[in-house]
mmCIF file of N, CA, C and O in Angstrom:
data_model
loop_
_atom_site.group_PDB
_atom_site.id
_atom_site.type_symbol
_atom_site.label_atom_id
_atom_site.label_comp_id
_atom_site.label_asym_id
_atom_site.label_seq_id
_atom_site.Cartn_x
_atom_site.Cartn_y
_atom_site.Cartn_z
ATOM 1 N N MET A 1 -27.620 -15.050 5.663
ATOM 2 C CA MET A 1 -26.503 -13.475 5.519
ATOM 3 C C MET A 1 -26.000 -13.984 4.122
ATOM 4 O O MET A 1 -25.506 -13.445 3.392
ATOM 5 N N LYS A 2 -25.553 -15.702 3.979
ATOM 6 C CA LYS A 2 -25.045 -16.140 2.707
ATOM 7 C C LYS A 2 -25.930 -15.272 1.670
ATOM 8 O O LYS A 2 -25.695 -15.595 0.187
ATOM 9 N N VAL A 3 -27.102 -15.772 1.783
ATOM 10 C CA VAL A 3 -28.374 -15.667 0.394
ATOM 11 C C VAL A 3 -28.304 -14.042 0.285
ATOM 12 O O VAL A 3 -28.373 -13.765 -0.820
ATOM 13 N N ALA A 4 -28.344 -13.461 1.593
ATOM 14 C CA ALA A 4 -28.208 -11.904 1.104
ATOM 15 C C ALA A 4 -26.900 -11.680 0.431
ATOM 16 O O ALA A 4 -27.273 -10.250 -0.812
ATOM 17 N N ARG A 5 -25.878 -11.817 0.561
ATOM 18 C CA ARG A 5 -24.708 -11.447 0.122
ATOM 19 C C ARG A 5 -24.911 -12.081 -1.499
ATOM 20 O O ARG A 5 -24.388 -11.270 -2.254
ATOM 21 N N PHE A 6 -24.934 -12.868 -1.451
ATOM 22 C CA PHE A 6 -25.378 -13.847 -3.236
ATOM 23 C C PHE A 6 -26.519 -12.424 -3.875
ATOM 24 O O PHE A 6 -26.362 -12.721 -4.800
ATOM 25 N N VAL A 7 -27.350 -12.421 -3.403
ATOM 26 C CA VAL A 7 -28.603 -11.546 -3.915
ATOM 27 C C VAL A 7 -27.716 -10.074 -4.408
ATOM 28 O O VAL A 7 -28.048 -9.691 -5.813
ATOM 29 N N LEU A 8 -27.056 -9.363 -3.211
ATOM 30 C CA LEU A 8 -26.559 -8.370 -3.135
ATOM 31 C C LEU A 8 -25.274 -7.959 -4.609
ATOM 32 O O LEU A 8 -25.276 -7.727 -5.419
ATOM 33 N N LYS A 9 -25.255 -9.660 -4.250
ATOM 34 C CA LYS A 9 -23.624 -9.591 -5.953
ATOM 35 C C LYS A 9 -24.339 -9.714 -7.184
ATOM 36 O O LYS A 9 -23.896 -9.141 -8.303
ATOM 37 N N ILE A 10 -25.208 -10.107 -7.211
ATOM 38 C CA ILE A 10 -26.202 -10.705 -8.528
ATOM 39 C C ILE A 10 -27.069 -9.030 -8.659
ATOM 40 O O ILE A 10 -26.811 -8.609 -9.849
ATOM 41 N N VAL A 11 -27.282 -8.307 -7.904
ATOM 42 C CA VAL A 11 -28.195 -7.265 -8.267
ATOM 43 C C VAL A 11 -27.025 -6.062 -8.422
ATOM 44 O O VAL A 11 -26.890 -5.370 -9.647
ATOM 45 N N ALA A 12 -25.757 -6.274 -8.081
ATOM 46 C CA ALA A 12 -24.208 -5.446 -8.523
ATOM 47 C C ALA A 12 -24.106 -5.670 -10.108
ATOM 48 O O ALA A 12 -23.657 -4.878 -10.395
ATOM 49 N N VAL A 13 -23.320 -6.924 -9.955
ATOM 50 C CA VAL A 13 -23.663 -7.754 -11.799
ATOM 51 C C VAL A 13 -24.701 -6.630 -12.942
ATOM 52 O O VAL A 13 -24.260 -6.228 -13.932
ATOM 53 N N SER A 14 -26.116 -6.589 -12.258
ATOM 54 C CA SER A 14 -27.094 -6.454 -12.779
ATOM 55 C C SER A 14 -26.819 -4.904 -13.218
ATOM 56 O O SER A 14 -27.152 -5.052 -14.819
ATOM 57 N N LEU A 15 -26.265 -4.176 -11.960
ATOM 58 C CA LEU A 15 -26.298 -2.827 -12.345
ATOM 59 C C LEU A 15 -24.798 -2.219 -13.242
ATOM 60 O O LEU A 15 -24.926 -1.465 -14.127
ATOM 61 N N ALA A 16 -24.216 -3.016 -13.099
ATOM 62 C CA ALA A 16 -23.197 -2.890 -13.517
ATOM 63 C C ALA A 16 -22.664 -3.094 -14.979
ATOM 64 O O ALA A 16 -22.344 -2.623 -15.972
ATOM 65 N N ALA A 17 -23.789 -4.665 -15.995
ATOM 66 C CA ALA A 17 -24.170 -4.551 -17.146
ATOM 67 C C ALA A 17 -25.516 -3.880 -17.623
ATOM 68 O O ALA A 17 -24.885 -3.382 -18.530
ATOM 69 N N ALA A 18 -26.362 -3.481 -16.724
ATOM 70 C CA ALA A 18 -26.807 -2.069 -17.521
ATOM 71 C C ALA A 18 -26.339 -1.260 -17.583
ATOM 72 O O ALA A 18 -26.596 -0.272 -18.449
ATOM 73 N N ALA A 19 -25.257 -0.476 -16.885
ATOM 74 C CA ALA A 19 -24.087 0.857 -16.782
ATOM 75 C C ALA A 19 -23.464 0.528 -18.070
ATOM 76 O O ALA A 19 -23.383 1.550 -18.916
ATOM 77 N N ALA A 20 -23.260 -0.628 -18.057
ATOM 78 C CA ALA A 20 -22.306 -0.726 -19.646
ATOM 79 C C ALA A 20 -23.172 -0.646 -20.834
ATOM 80 O O ALA A 20 -22.698 0.021 -22.356
ATOM 81 N N VAL A 21 -24.032 -1.394 -21.297
ATOM 82 C CA VAL A 21 -25.617 -0.886 -21.973
ATOM 83 C C VAL A 21 -25.953 0.466 -22.390
ATOM 84 O O VAL A 21 -25.560 1.170 -23.142
ATOM 85 N N CYS A 22 -26.007 1.332 -21.307
ATOM 86 C CA CYS A 22 -26.218 2.558 -21.254
ATOM 87 C C CYS A 22 -25.239 3.092 -22.327
ATOM 88 O O CYS A 22 -25.504 4.086 -22.570
ATOM 89 N N ALA A 23 -23.770 2.854 -21.255
ATOM 90 C CA ALA A 23 -22.846 3.618 -21.714
ATOM 91 C C ALA A 23 -22.811 3.309 -23.314
ATOM 92 O O ALA A 23 -22.069 4.568 -24.519
ATOM 93 N N VAL A 24 -22.936 1.799 -23.596
ATOM 94 C CA VAL A 24 -22.441 1.687 -25.759
ATOM 95 C C VAL A 24 -23.657 2.772 -26.156
ATOM 96 O O VAL A 24 -23.684 3.051 -27.212
ATOM 97 N N VAL A 25 -25.175 2.506 -25.535
ATOM 98 C CA VAL A 25 -25.992 3.260 -25.992
ATOM 99 C C VAL A 25 -25.960 4.696 -26.448
ATOM 100 O O VAL A 25 -26.127 5.489 -27.326
ATOM 101 N N ALA A 26 -25.673 5.133 -25.114
ATOM 102 C CA ALA A 26 -25.358 6.768 -25.543
ATOM 103 C C ALA A 26 -24.188 7.611 -25.960
ATOM 104 O O ALA A 26 -24.188 8.262 -26.618
ATOM 105 N N TYR A 27 -23.140 6.768 -26.425
ATOM 106 C CA TYR A 27 -21.624 6.936 -27.661
ATOM 107 C C TYR A 27 -22.259 5.801 -29.060
ATOM 108 O O TYR A 27 -20.889 5.740 -29.396
ATOM 109 N N TRP A 28 -23.053 5.686 -28.950
ATOM 110 C CA TRP A 28 -23.017 4.245 -30.282
ATOM 111 C C TRP A 28 -22.584 5.355 -31.334
ATOM 112 O O TRP A 28 -21.901 4.505 -32.187
ATOM 113 N N ASP A 29 -23.374 6.616 -31.477
ATOM 114 C CA ASP A 29 -22.937 7.269 -32.983
ATOM 115 C C ASP A 29 -21.237 7.445 -32.964
ATOM 116 O O ASP A 29 -20.324 7.321 -34.191
ATOM 117 N N LYS A 30 -20.867 7.925 -31.433
ATOM 118 C CA LYS A 30 -19.359 7.875 -31.750
ATOM 119 C C LYS A 30 -18.416 6.723 -31.842
ATOM 120 O O LYS A 30 -16.921 6.479 -32.447
ATOM 121 N N ILE A 31 -19.008 5.347 -31.744
ATOM 122 C CA ILE A 31 -18.251 4.244 -31.582
ATOM 123 C C ILE A 31 -18.378 3.802 -32.993
ATOM 124 O O ILE A 31 -16.965 3.263 -33.397
ATOM 125 N N ALA A 32 -19.636 4.052 -33.422
ATOM 126 C CA ALA A 32 -19.861 3.575 -34.989
ATOM 127 C C ALA A 32 -18.983 4.375 -35.973
ATOM 128 O O ALA A 32 -18.139 4.372 -36.572
ATOM 129 N N GLU A 33 -18.717 5.979 -35.505
ATOM 130 C CA GLU A 33 -17.739 6.531 -36.340
ATOM 131 C C GLU A 33 -15.914 6.097 -36.408
ATOM 132 O O GLU A 33 -15.645 6.373 -37.345
ATOM 133 N N LEU A 34 -16.099 5.928 -35.248
ATOM 134 C CA LEU A 34 -15.043 5.266 -34.924
ATOM 135 C C LEU A 34 -14.108 3.845 -35.850
ATOM 136 O O LEU A 34 -13.420 3.927 -36.473
ATOM 137 N N PHE A 35 -14.863 3.446 -36.045
ATOM 138 C CA PHE A 35 -15.329 1.624 -36.614
ATOM 139 C C PHE A 35 -14.961 2.470 -38.044
ATOM 140 O O PHE A 35 -14.397 1.654 -38.743
ATOM 141 N N GLY A 36 -15.999 3.252 -38.336
ATOM 142 C CA GLY A 36 -15.823 3.640 -39.794
ATOM 143 C C GLY A 36 -14.892 4.240 -40.152
ATOM 144 O O GLY A 36 -14.315 3.576 -41.462
ATOM 145 N N CYS A 37 -14.435 4.965 -39.510
ATOM 146 C CA CYS A 37 -12.823 5.755 -39.532
ATOM 147 C C CYS A 37 -12.042 4.389 -40.173
ATOM 148 O O CYS A 37 -11.039 4.531 -40.589
ATOM 149 N N ALA A 38 -12.250 3.687 -38.853
ATOM 150 C CA ALA A 38 -11.243 3.047 -38.764
ATOM 151 C C ALA A 38 -10.948 1.741 -39.634
ATOM 152 O O ALA A 38 -9.873 1.700 -40.614
ATOM 153 N N LYS A 39 -11.856 1.565 -40.729
ATOM 154 C CA LYS A 39 -12.714 0.844 -41.987
ATOM 155 C C LYS A 39 -11.936 1.496 -43.046
ATOM 156 O O LYS A 39 -10.826 0.637 -43.754
ATOM 157 N N CYS A 40 -12.142 2.615 -43.018
ATOM 158 C CA CYS A 40 -11.246 3.425 -44.469
ATOM 159 C C CYS A 40 -10.006 3.282 -44.132
ATOM 160 O O CYS A 40 -9.012 3.187 -45.441
ATOM 161 N N LYS A 41 -9.733 3.826 -42.999
ATOM 162 C CA LYS A 41 -8.030 3.745 -43.113
ATOM 163 C C LYS A 41 -7.294 2.283 -42.796
ATOM 164 O O LYS A 41 -6.283 2.444 -43.921
ATOM 165 N N LEU A 42 -7.605 1.266 -42.941
ATOM 166 C CA LEU A 42 -7.808 -0.168 -43.362
ATOM 167 C C LEU A 42 -7.536 -0.256 -44.643
ATOM 168 O O LEU A 42 -6.570 -0.656 -45.198
ATOM 169 N N ALA A 43 -8.945 0.231 -45.734
ATOM 170 C CA ALA A 43 -9.448 -0.088 -46.677
ATOM 171 C C ALA A 43 -7.811 0.999 -47.782
ATOM 172 O O ALA A 43 -7.231 -0.059 -48.532
ATOM 173 N N GLU A 44 -7.697 2.104 -47.287
ATOM 174 C CA GLU A 44 -6.449 2.416 -47.582
ATOM 175 C C GLU A 44 -4.952 1.672 -47.733
ATOM 176 O O GLU A 44 -4.272 1.757 -49.227
ATOM 177 N N LYS A 45 -5.123 1.388 -47.030
ATOM 178 C CA LYS A 45 -3.346 0.612 -46.395
ATOM 179 C C LYS A 45 -3.486 -0.272 -47.608
ATOM 180 O O LYS A 45 -2.302 -0.887 -47.893
ATOM 181 N N ALA A 46 -4.941 -1.531 -47.254
ATOM 182 C CA ALA A 46 -4.903 -2.831 -47.971
ATOM 183 C C ALA A 46 -4.778 -2.896 -49.344
ATOM 184 O O ALA A 46 -4.316 -3.668 -50.400
ATOM 185 N N ALA A 47 -5.621 -1.465 -49.680
ATOM 186 C CA ALA A 47 -5.482 -1.890 -51.324
ATOM 187 C C ALA A 47 -5.474 0.058 -52.026
ATOM 188 O O ALA A 47 -6.764 0.565 -52.230
ATOM 189 N N PRO A 48 -4.791 0.319 -52.041
ATOM 190 C CA PRO A 48 -4.192 1.713 -52.536
ATOM 191 C C PRO A 48 -4.793 1.625 -54.413
ATOM 192 O O PRO A 48 -4.887 1.468 -55.224
ATOM 193 N N SER A 49 -5.200 3.340 -54.424
ATOM 194 C CA SER A 49 -6.185 3.663 -55.416
ATOM 195 C C SER A 49 -5.012 3.735 -56.868
ATOM 196 O O SER A 49 -4.006 3.957 -56.184
ATOM 197 N N GLU A 50 -6.189 3.105 -57.664
ATOM 198 C CA GLU A 50 -4.309 2.698 -59.209
ATOM 199 C C GLU A 50 -4.311 4.295 -59.680
ATOM 200 O O GLU A 50 -3.400 4.581 -60.421
ATOM 201 N N TYR A 51 -4.811 5.260 -58.737
ATOM 202 C CA TYR A 51 -4.430 6.833 -59.677
ATOM 203 C C TYR A 51 -3.410 7.523 -58.634
ATOM 204 O O TYR A 51 -2.808 8.725 -58.960
ATOM 205 N N ASP A 52 -3.050 6.635 -57.766
ATOM 206 C CA ASP A 52 -2.006 7.629 -56.418
ATOM 207 C C ASP A 52 -0.524 7.681 -57.502
ATOM 208 O O ASP A 52 0.162 7.905 -56.657
ATOM 209 N N ASP A 53 -0.569 6.518 -58.438
ATOM 210 C CA ASP A 53 0.574 6.763 -58.813
ATOM 211 C C ASP A 53 0.973 8.037 -59.964
ATOM 212 O O ASP A 53 1.826 8.280 -60.316
ATOM 213 N N TYR A 54 -0.067 8.573 -60.834
ATOM 214 C CA TYR A 54 0.094 9.663 -61.119
ATOM 215 C C TYR A 54 0.361 10.608 -60.373
ATOM 216 O O TYR A 54 -0.580 11.055 -59.372
ATOM 217 N N GLU A 55 1.256 11.578 -60.794
ATOM 218 C CA GLU A 55 1.062 13.168 -59.927
ATOM 219 C C GLU A 55 0.705 14.230 -61.405
ATOM 220 O O GLU A 55 0.425 14.116 -62.339
ATOM 221 N N GLU A 56 -0.178 15.390 -59.974
ATOM 222 C CA GLU A 56 -0.610 16.400 -60.943
ATOM 223 C C GLU A 56 0.438 17.114 -61.648
ATOM 224 O O GLU A 56 1.220 17.726 -61.142
#
């Protein structure tokens, strides 16, 4: 009985890991867009453009 519980726990962990991988693959484009947008925002805050001082 203990072996069966252990095997079922291993199966459950494997299925959870597979579900997580599938979710990452399914939403990869949105995840990449989110990090790309965050990268742009951080770059703007860290080093403002030299032309920001000039008004038109």
